[in-house]
Coordinates of C-alpha atoms and ligand atoms in Angstrom, one line a residue:
M21 CA 97.7 102.3 138.2
P22 CA 101.1 103.8 137.2
V23 CA 104.0 101.7 135.9
T24 CA 106.3 100.5 138.7
D25 CA 109.6 102.0 139.7
A26 CA 111.4 98.9 138.4
T27 CA 109.8 99.5 135.0
A28 CA 110.8 103.2 135.1
K29 CA 114.4 102.0 135.7
W30 CA 114.0 99.5 132.8
A31 CA 112.9 102.4 130.5
E32 CA 116.0 104.4 131.6
D33 CA 118.1 101.4 130.6
I34 CA 116.5 100.8 127.2
F35 CA 116.8 104.5 126.4
A36 CA 120.5 104.5 127.2
K37 CA 121.4 101.2 125.6
S38 CA 119.1 100.9 122.6
I39 CA 117.0 103.9 121.8
V40 CA 119.6 106.7 121.9
P41 CA 122.1 104.7 119.9
T42 CA 119.5 104.0 117.2
L43 CA 118.4 107.6 117.2
V44 CA 122.1 108.5 116.7
D45 CA 122.1 106.3 113.5
Y46 CA 118.8 107.8 112.4
I47 CA 120.1 111.4 112.7
K48 CA 122.9 110.5 110.3
I49 CA 120.3 109.8 107.5
P50 CA 119.4 112.9 105.5
N51 CA 115.8 111.7 104.9
K52 CA 114.3 115.1 104.1
S53 CA 110.6 115.4 103.6
P54 CA 109.5 115.1 99.9
D55 CA 108.9 118.9 99.6
F56 CA 112.6 119.4 100.3
D57 CA 113.9 116.4 98.4
P58 CA 111.7 115.8 95.4
E59 CA 114.2 113.0 94.3
W60 CA 113.7 111.2 97.6
R61 CA 112.8 107.9 95.9
A62 CA 116.0 107.9 93.9
H63 CA 118.1 109.0 96.8
G64 CA 116.9 106.1 99.0
H65 CA 117.4 108.0 102.3
M66 CA 113.7 107.7 103.3
D67 CA 113.8 103.9 102.8
R68 CA 116.9 103.7 104.9
A69 CA 115.2 105.6 107.7
V70 CA 112.1 103.4 107.5
E71 CA 114.2 100.3 107.6
L72 CA 116.2 101.5 110.6
L73 CA 113.2 102.4 112.6
A74 CA 111.1 99.5 111.5
G75 CA 114.1 97.2 112.2
W76 CA 114.4 98.5 115.7
A77 CA 110.6 98.2 116.3
R78 CA 110.6 94.6 115.1
T79 CA 113.0 93.7 117.9
Q80 CA 110.7 95.4 120.4
L81 CA 107.3 94.2 119.3
P82 CA 104.9 93.3 122.1
E83 CA 103.6 89.8 122.0
G84 CA 100.9 89.3 119.4
A85 CA 101.8 92.6 117.6
T86 CA 102.5 92.9 113.9
L87 CA 104.4 95.5 111.9
E88 CA 104.0 96.3 108.3
V89 CA 105.7 98.9 106.1
V90 CA 102.8 100.0 103.9
R91 CA 103.5 101.5 100.5
L92 CA 100.8 102.8 98.2
G93 CA 102.2 103.5 94.7
E94 CA 104.7 106.3 94.6
R95 CA 103.7 107.7 97.9
T96 CA 106.0 108.0 100.9
P97 CA 105.6 104.8 103.1
V98 CA 104.1 104.5 106.5
I99 CA 105.0 102.1 109.3
F100 CA 101.9 100.5 110.8
I101 CA 102.0 98.5 114.0
D102 CA 99.0 96.6 115.2
I103 CA 99.1 95.7 118.9
P104 CA 96.3 93.6 120.5
A105 CA 94.7 94.6 123.7
S106 CA 96.2 93.2 126.9
G107 CA 94.8 92.6 130.3
T108 CA 91.4 93.9 129.5
P109 CA 88.1 91.9 129.4
S110 CA 88.3 92.0 125.6
A111 CA 91.9 90.9 125.4
G112 CA 92.4 87.8 123.4
G113 CA 88.7 88.1 122.2
P114 CA 87.4 90.0 119.3
A115 CA 89.5 93.0 120.3
T116 CA 92.5 91.4 118.6
S117 CA 90.7 90.9 115.3
G118 CA 91.4 94.4 114.2
R119 CA 87.9 95.7 114.3
S120 CA 87.6 96.7 117.9
G121 CA 85.4 99.5 118.9
D122 CA 88.1 100.7 121.2
T123 CA 91.4 101.4 119.6
V124 CA 94.1 103.9 120.6
M125 CA 96.2 105.4 117.8
L126 CA 99.8 106.5 118.6
Y127 CA 101.1 108.8 115.9
G128 CA 104.4 110.3 114.8
H129 CA 106.5 110.9 111.7
L130 CA 110.0 110.1 110.5
D131 CA 110.6 112.5 107.6
K132 CA 112.7 115.5 108.4
Q133 CA 113.0 119.3 107.8
P134 CA 115.9 120.5 105.6
E135 CA 119.3 121.4 107.0
M136 CA 119.1 125.1 107.8
A137 CA 122.2 127.2 108.3
G138 CA 123.6 128.3 111.6
W139 CA 124.6 125.1 113.4
R140 CA 127.0 125.7 116.2
E141 CA 130.7 124.6 115.6
G142 CA 130.9 120.8 115.9
L143 CA 127.1 120.3 115.3
G144 CA 125.2 119.7 112.1
P145 CA 121.9 118.4 110.9
W146 CA 123.3 114.9 110.0
T147 CA 125.9 114.9 112.8
P148 CA 124.6 113.4 116.0
V149 CA 126.2 114.8 119.1
I150 CA 125.4 113.9 122.7
E151 CA 125.9 116.6 125.3
G152 CA 124.6 115.8 128.8
D153 CA 120.8 115.3 128.5
R154 CA 120.7 116.4 124.9
L155 CA 121.0 114.6 121.6
Y156 CA 121.7 117.1 118.9
G157 CA 120.8 116.6 115.2
R158 CA 117.9 116.9 112.7
G159 CA 114.9 114.9 113.4
G160 CA 115.6 113.3 116.8
A161 CA 113.0 115.5 118.6
D162 CA 110.9 116.2 115.4
D163 CA 109.9 113.5 115.3
G164 CA 112.1 110.4 115.3
Y165 CA 111.7 109.6 118.9
A166 CA 107.9 109.0 118.5
I167 CA 108.1 105.3 117.5
F168 CA 110.5 104.6 120.3
A169 CA 108.3 106.3 122.9
S170 CA 105.2 104.5 121.6
L171 CA 106.6 101.0 121.9
T172 CA 108.4 101.7 125.2
A173 CA 105.0 102.9 126.7
I174 CA 103.3 99.6 125.6
N175 CA 106.2 97.4 126.6
A176 CA 106.2 99.1 130.0
L177 CA 102.6 98.1 130.5
R178 CA 103.2 94.6 129.4
R179 CA 106.1 94.3 131.8
D180 CA 103.9 95.4 134.7
K181 CA 100.9 93.3 133.4
L182 CA 98.9 96.5 133.3
P183 CA 95.9 96.6 130.9
H184 CA 95.8 98.5 127.7
A185 CA 93.3 98.6 124.8
R186 CA 94.1 97.6 121.3
C187 CA 96.7 100.1 119.9
V188 CA 97.9 101.0 116.5
V189 CA 101.1 102.9 115.9
L190 CA 101.2 105.0 112.8
I191 CA 104.4 106.6 111.7
E192 CA 104.2 108.6 108.4
A193 CA 107.0 110.0 106.2
C194 CA 105.3 113.1 104.7
E195 CA 104.4 115.3 107.7
E196 CA 106.8 118.1 107.0
S197 CA 105.3 118.3 103.5
G198 CA 101.8 118.8 104.9
S199 CA 100.9 115.1 105.3
D200 CA 99.8 115.0 101.6
D201 CA 100.2 111.2 101.4
L202 CA 98.4 110.4 104.7
P203 CA 94.7 110.6 103.7
A204 CA 95.2 107.8 101.2
Y205 CA 96.7 105.6 103.9
I206 CA 94.0 106.4 106.3
D207 CA 91.4 105.2 103.7
H208 CA 93.5 102.2 102.8
L209 CA 94.0 101.2 106.5
A210 CA 90.5 102.2 107.7
A211 CA 89.3 98.7 108.5
R212 CA 92.6 97.9 110.3
I213 CA 92.6 101.1 112.3
G214 CA 89.1 100.6 113.6
Q215 CA 87.2 103.0 115.8
L216 CA 89.5 105.3 117.7
S217 CA 88.6 106.3 121.3
L218 CA 92.0 107.9 122.0
V219 CA 94.7 109.5 119.8
V220 CA 98.1 110.0 121.3
C221 CA 100.2 112.3 119.1
L222 CA 103.9 112.6 120.0
D223 CA 104.8 115.4 117.6
S224 CA 104.1 118.5 119.6
G225 CA 105.7 120.9 122.1
C226 CA 106.2 121.5 125.8
A227 CA 106.8 124.9 127.4
N228 CA 109.5 123.4 129.8
Y229 CA 111.1 120.1 130.6
D230 CA 109.7 120.0 134.1
Q231 CA 106.2 118.6 133.5
L232 CA 103.9 117.0 131.1
W233 CA 102.4 119.4 128.6
S234 CA 99.4 118.7 126.4
T235 CA 98.4 120.7 123.4
T236 CA 95.0 122.1 123.2
S237 CA 95.2 123.8 119.8
L238 CA 97.4 124.0 116.7
R239 CA 97.7 126.7 114.1
G240 CA 97.1 125.9 110.4
L241 CA 99.4 126.9 107.6
I242 CA 99.2 128.5 104.2
I243 CA 102.3 128.4 102.0
G244 CA 102.9 129.7 98.5
N245 CA 105.3 131.4 96.1
L246 CA 104.9 135.0 95.3
E247 CA 106.6 136.2 92.1
I248 CA 106.8 139.8 90.9
S249 CA 108.3 140.9 87.6
L250 CA 108.3 144.2 85.8
L251 CA 111.2 143.6 83.4
T252 CA 111.9 140.7 81.0
E253 CA 115.6 141.1 81.8
G254 CA 117.8 142.9 84.3
V255 CA 118.8 146.5 83.5
H256 CA 121.5 149.0 84.7
S257 CA 120.2 150.4 87.9
G258 CA 121.6 153.8 87.0
D259 CA 119.4 153.8 84.0
G260 CA 116.3 152.2 85.5
T261 CA 115.8 153.5 89.0
G262 CA 113.3 156.3 89.3
V263 CA 111.8 155.2 86.0
I264 CA 110.7 151.6 86.5
A265 CA 109.8 150.4 90.0
A266 CA 112.1 147.8 91.5
S267 CA 110.4 144.4 92.0
E268 CA 111.5 144.3 95.6
R269 CA 109.6 147.6 96.3
V270 CA 106.5 146.1 94.7
L271 CA 107.0 143.1 97.1
R272 CA 107.0 145.5 100.0
I273 CA 103.7 147.1 98.8
L274 CA 102.1 143.7 98.4
L275 CA 103.3 142.4 101.8
D276 CA 101.9 145.5 103.3
R277 CA 98.5 144.5 102.0
L278 CA 98.8 141.3 104.1
E279 CA 100.6 142.5 107.2
D280 CA 101.1 145.8 109.0
S281 CA 104.8 145.9 109.0
H282 CA 104.9 148.0 112.1
T283 CA 103.0 145.6 114.3
G284 CA 103.1 142.3 112.5
Q285 CA 99.3 142.2 112.5
I286 CA 97.7 140.3 109.6
K287 CA 95.1 142.5 108.0
L288 CA 92.8 140.0 106.3
P289 CA 89.7 139.2 108.2
E290 CA 89.6 135.7 106.5
L291 CA 92.7 134.8 108.5
A292 CA 91.4 135.7 112.0
T293 CA 89.0 134.1 114.5
Q294 CA 87.3 134.9 117.8
I295 CA 89.5 133.4 120.5
P296 CA 87.5 131.2 122.8
R297 CA 87.3 132.4 126.4
Q298 CA 88.7 129.2 127.9
R299 CA 91.8 129.4 125.6
I300 CA 92.4 132.9 126.9
A301 CA 92.2 131.6 130.5
Q302 CA 94.6 128.8 129.5
A303 CA 97.1 131.4 128.0
E304 CA 96.9 133.3 131.3
A305 CA 97.6 130.1 133.3
T306 CA 100.5 129.2 131.0
A307 CA 102.0 132.7 131.3
K308 CA 102.0 132.3 135.1
V309 CA 104.1 129.2 134.8
I310 CA 106.5 130.1 131.9
G311 CA 106.5 133.9 132.3
H312 CA 109.0 135.6 129.9
E313 CA 110.2 132.3 128.6
V314 CA 107.6 132.6 125.9
W315 CA 110.0 135.0 124.2
N316 CA 113.3 134.8 125.9
K317 CA 113.7 131.1 125.1
F318 CA 114.6 132.3 121.6
P319 CA 118.3 132.7 120.5
L320 CA 118.0 136.5 120.6
Q321 CA 120.6 139.1 119.8
P322 CA 121.5 141.3 122.8
G323 CA 118.9 144.0 123.4
V324 CA 116.1 142.4 121.3
A325 CA 112.6 142.8 122.7
P326 CA 109.4 140.8 121.7
V327 CA 106.7 142.3 119.6
V328 CA 104.6 143.3 122.6
G329 CA 105.6 143.5 126.3
N330 CA 102.8 141.2 127.5
D331 CA 103.4 137.5 127.9
V332 CA 99.7 136.5 127.6
E333 CA 99.3 138.5 124.4
L334 CA 102.5 136.8 123.1
I335 CA 101.1 133.4 123.9
L336 CA 97.8 134.3 122.1
N337 CA 99.8 135.7 119.1
R338 CA 101.7 132.5 118.9
T339 CA 98.7 130.2 119.1
W340 CA 95.4 132.0 118.1
R341 CA 96.5 134.7 115.7
P342 CA 97.9 134.6 112.1
G343 CA 101.6 135.4 111.5
L344 CA 103.7 135.8 108.3
A345 CA 107.3 134.7 107.6
V346 CA 109.2 134.9 104.3
T347 CA 111.1 131.6 104.3
G348 CA 113.0 131.6 101.0
A349 CA 113.8 133.8 98.0
D350 CA 114.9 133.5 94.3
G351 CA 116.0 136.1 91.8
W352 CA 118.7 137.6 94.0
P353 CA 122.4 137.0 93.3
P354 CA 124.6 136.4 96.3
I355 CA 126.1 139.7 97.5
G356 CA 129.6 138.9 96.1
N357 CA 128.1 138.8 92.6
A358 CA 125.6 141.6 92.9
G359 CA 126.0 144.3 90.3
N360 CA 124.2 147.6 90.2
V361 CA 121.1 146.1 88.5
L362 CA 117.4 146.4 88.6
R363 CA 116.7 142.7 88.8
P364 CA 114.1 141.2 86.4
F365 CA 112.0 139.4 89.1
T366 CA 111.7 138.7 92.8
R367 CA 110.3 135.5 94.0
V368 CA 109.7 134.7 97.7
K369 CA 108.1 131.8 99.6
L370 CA 105.5 132.9 102.1
S371 CA 104.6 130.9 105.2
I372 CA 101.5 132.1 106.9
R373 CA 100.3 130.5 110.1
I374 CA 96.5 130.7 110.6
P375 CA 94.5 130.2 113.8
P376 CA 92.4 127.1 114.5
R377 CA 88.8 127.4 113.3
V378 CA 89.9 129.3 110.2
D379 CA 88.9 127.7 106.8
P380 CA 92.3 127.2 105.2
N381 CA 91.0 127.2 101.6
A382 CA 89.0 130.4 102.1
A383 CA 92.1 132.0 103.8
A384 CA 94.4 130.9 100.9
A385 CA 92.0 132.3 98.3
A386 CA 91.9 135.6 100.2
V387 CA 95.7 135.8 100.3
K388 CA 95.9 135.0 96.6
R389 CA 93.2 137.6 95.7
T390 CA 94.9 140.3 97.9
L391 CA 98.3 139.8 96.4
E392 CA 97.3 139.5 92.7
Q393 CA 94.6 142.1 92.4
D394 CA 95.4 145.6 91.1
P395 CA 99.2 145.0 90.7
P396 CA 101.2 148.2 91.4
Y397 CA 102.5 149.7 88.1
G398 CA 100.8 146.8 86.2
A399 CA 103.6 144.4 87.4
K400 CA 103.2 140.7 86.6
V401 CA 102.3 139.2 90.0
S402 CA 101.5 135.6 90.8
F403 CA 100.9 133.6 94.0
T404 CA 101.3 129.9 93.1
D405 CA 102.2 126.5 94.5
I406 CA 99.8 127.0 97.3
G407 CA 99.4 124.7 100.2
A408 CA 96.7 125.1 102.8
N409 CA 96.3 123.1 106.0
A410 CA 93.8 123.6 108.8
G411 CA 94.6 124.4 112.4
W412 CA 92.9 122.4 115.1
D413 CA 91.1 123.1 118.4
A414 CA 91.0 120.2 120.8
P415 CA 87.7 118.7 122.0
E416 CA 87.2 119.2 125.7
L417 CA 89.2 116.7 127.7
A418 CA 87.2 114.0 129.4
P419 CA 87.7 114.1 133.2
W420 CA 89.4 110.7 133.2
L421 CA 92.0 111.9 130.8
E422 CA 92.6 115.2 132.5
Q423 CA 93.1 113.3 135.8
A424 CA 95.3 110.7 134.1
L425 CA 97.6 113.3 132.6
D426 CA 98.0 115.1 135.9
A427 CA 98.7 111.9 137.8
A428 CA 101.2 110.8 135.2
S429 CA 103.0 114.1 135.3
K430 CA 103.2 114.1 139.1
K431 CA 104.5 110.6 139.1
H432 CA 107.2 110.9 136.4
F433 CA 108.0 114.6 136.4
G434 CA 107.1 115.5 140.0
K435 CA 104.9 118.4 138.9
P436 CA 101.3 118.8 137.8
A437 CA 100.4 118.6 134.1
M438 CA 99.8 121.7 132.1
S439 CA 98.1 122.4 128.8
M440 CA 98.5 125.1 126.2
G441 CA 98.0 125.9 122.5
E442 CA 100.8 125.5 120.0
G443 CA 101.8 127.7 117.2
G444 CA 102.9 124.9 114.8
T445 CA 100.8 122.7 112.5
I446 CA 100.1 119.0 112.6
P447 CA 97.7 118.5 109.6
F448 CA 96.7 115.0 110.7
M449 CA 95.1 116.1 113.9
Y450 CA 92.4 118.0 112.0
M451 CA 91.8 115.0 109.7
L452 CA 91.4 112.7 112.7
G453 CA 89.2 115.1 114.6
E454 CA 86.8 115.2 111.6
K455 CA 86.9 111.4 111.2
F456 CA 86.6 110.5 114.8
P457 CA 84.6 113.3 116.5
K458 CA 84.1 111.3 119.7
A459 CA 87.8 110.5 120.2
Q460 CA 89.9 112.0 123.0
F461 CA 93.2 113.5 122.1
C462 CA 96.4 113.5 124.0
I463 CA 98.8 115.6 122.0
T464 CA 102.2 116.1 123.5
G465 CA 105.9 116.2 122.6
V466 CA 109.4 117.2 123.4
L467 CA 109.8 120.4 121.4
G468 CA 110.6 122.6 124.4
P469 CA 112.8 125.6 125.0
G470 CA 115.9 125.6 122.8
S471 CA 115.1 122.3 121.0
N472 CA 114.7 124.4 117.8
A473 CA 113.0 121.9 115.5
H474 CA 113.2 123.2 111.9
G475 CA 116.1 125.5 112.9
P476 CA 119.8 124.9 113.6
N477 CA 120.9 123.1 116.7
E478 CA 117.8 120.9 117.1
F479 CA 118.1 118.6 120.1
L480 CA 116.1 115.9 121.8
H481 CA 115.9 116.3 125.6
V482 CA 116.4 112.6 126.3
P483 CA 115.0 112.5 129.9
T484 CA 111.9 114.2 128.7
A485 CA 111.4 111.7 126.0
R486 CA 111.8 108.9 128.5
K487 CA 109.4 110.4 131.1
L488 CA 106.9 111.2 128.4
S489 CA 106.9 107.5 127.4
L490 CA 106.1 106.5 130.9
C491 CA 103.3 109.1 131.1
V492 CA 101.8 107.7 127.9
A493 CA 102.0 104.2 129.5
D494 CA 100.1 105.5 132.6
V495 CA 97.5 107.2 130.4
L496 CA 96.9 104.0 128.4
A497 CA 96.5 102.0 131.6
T498 CA 93.8 104.5 132.8
H499 CA 92.2 104.5 129.4
A500 CA 91.8 100.7 129.5
Q501 CA 89.8 101.0 132.7
Q502 CA 87.2 103.4 131.2
Ligands
ZN15 ZN1 107.1 117.2 113.5

């Protein structure tokens, strides 16, 4: 049973009058993830964001629900909401005790990526701006809306007296730093979480704003800092060039060990996997729906072409193949202050996406070995501050869930549901998959074309967030009948 039209109207209302205004306040808070604000405790932004979102949630708690901001030592906090089952045979019985064999987890995060340059005139990371359906600013789409969508879904069911199982909402504050704090909370809250039969993750993407998209796989991520030094101090480039290699040339040699610079292909076998046949079929189906949008959704300069002229290959590259980006650099003066110097060192931050099913620790070890062994010219080379997170390949969808997603998409978007792999990383999904091998996963999100999470001009497509909330409600109602 889907939620009623009256409730869909109610959701529209609550988004306009309560959720969007609260998200506007949330965007103003520069609560960057701990990796990007090591002084986050002293700055207090994270606590303000937690208070804002928890404060809103307290005004919206379904009957019988409890909310706690849980803090373990010096770790980033989590918001934990425990909502008893409703309208099911077990409702009011043992299911509310917190140890039900049938619990749904709804997951999101409230920490944010750093600012990034390139925001359009009038926009900025901490400057909320509403333009039509879009709410611009850092963290609205990734992933501030998640707690609002979760509670709206459950309150929609309560309104229509539709059944749902016991639900826990878990909002963490460390996702953009690899969810390092989360395993400790999962252990700490294990008894209160219970046995999960369904995980709803609201931190993923969609290929358009026209239908419900669910995510069937995620890539993993290796990060680390590569430092190259041949000199103990900078020297006159007229004196040094042709005698001592420039550290940036050694960088090029080392990066070529990882990646073919002409194709972008990663050379290390430890970072590759056999792509499952059904995922190739899914990429082909996605290409039929989105076509060139897989590449022309990006803010391209005129005349820029993608790395290959085949949409299916691009989708597979983005989801099931490794890819390298250099995301930061030290050791370079700004151009206005750049003398003719052989610089003493070059340091870059590498970000390497790895496919699902690849062992992240083995992959990270292979990257470190490849970069550090046999340094050209005997240069001092180190790859340090390594982070390694696994990708994730979804278990097969149960028929009831597949049907529920499709029915919900048709009802609230007017088009059938689609599924595809994503190129980003949500470390928690792998952890949950290991811990609850029998759970079903509904991973979805609002990160669609142009939404540009992590980049400039991030926006939340508000109607999609609202429709997604209603789809989650319908899926929970169907889940309760299983
Ligand atoms: Zn996110």
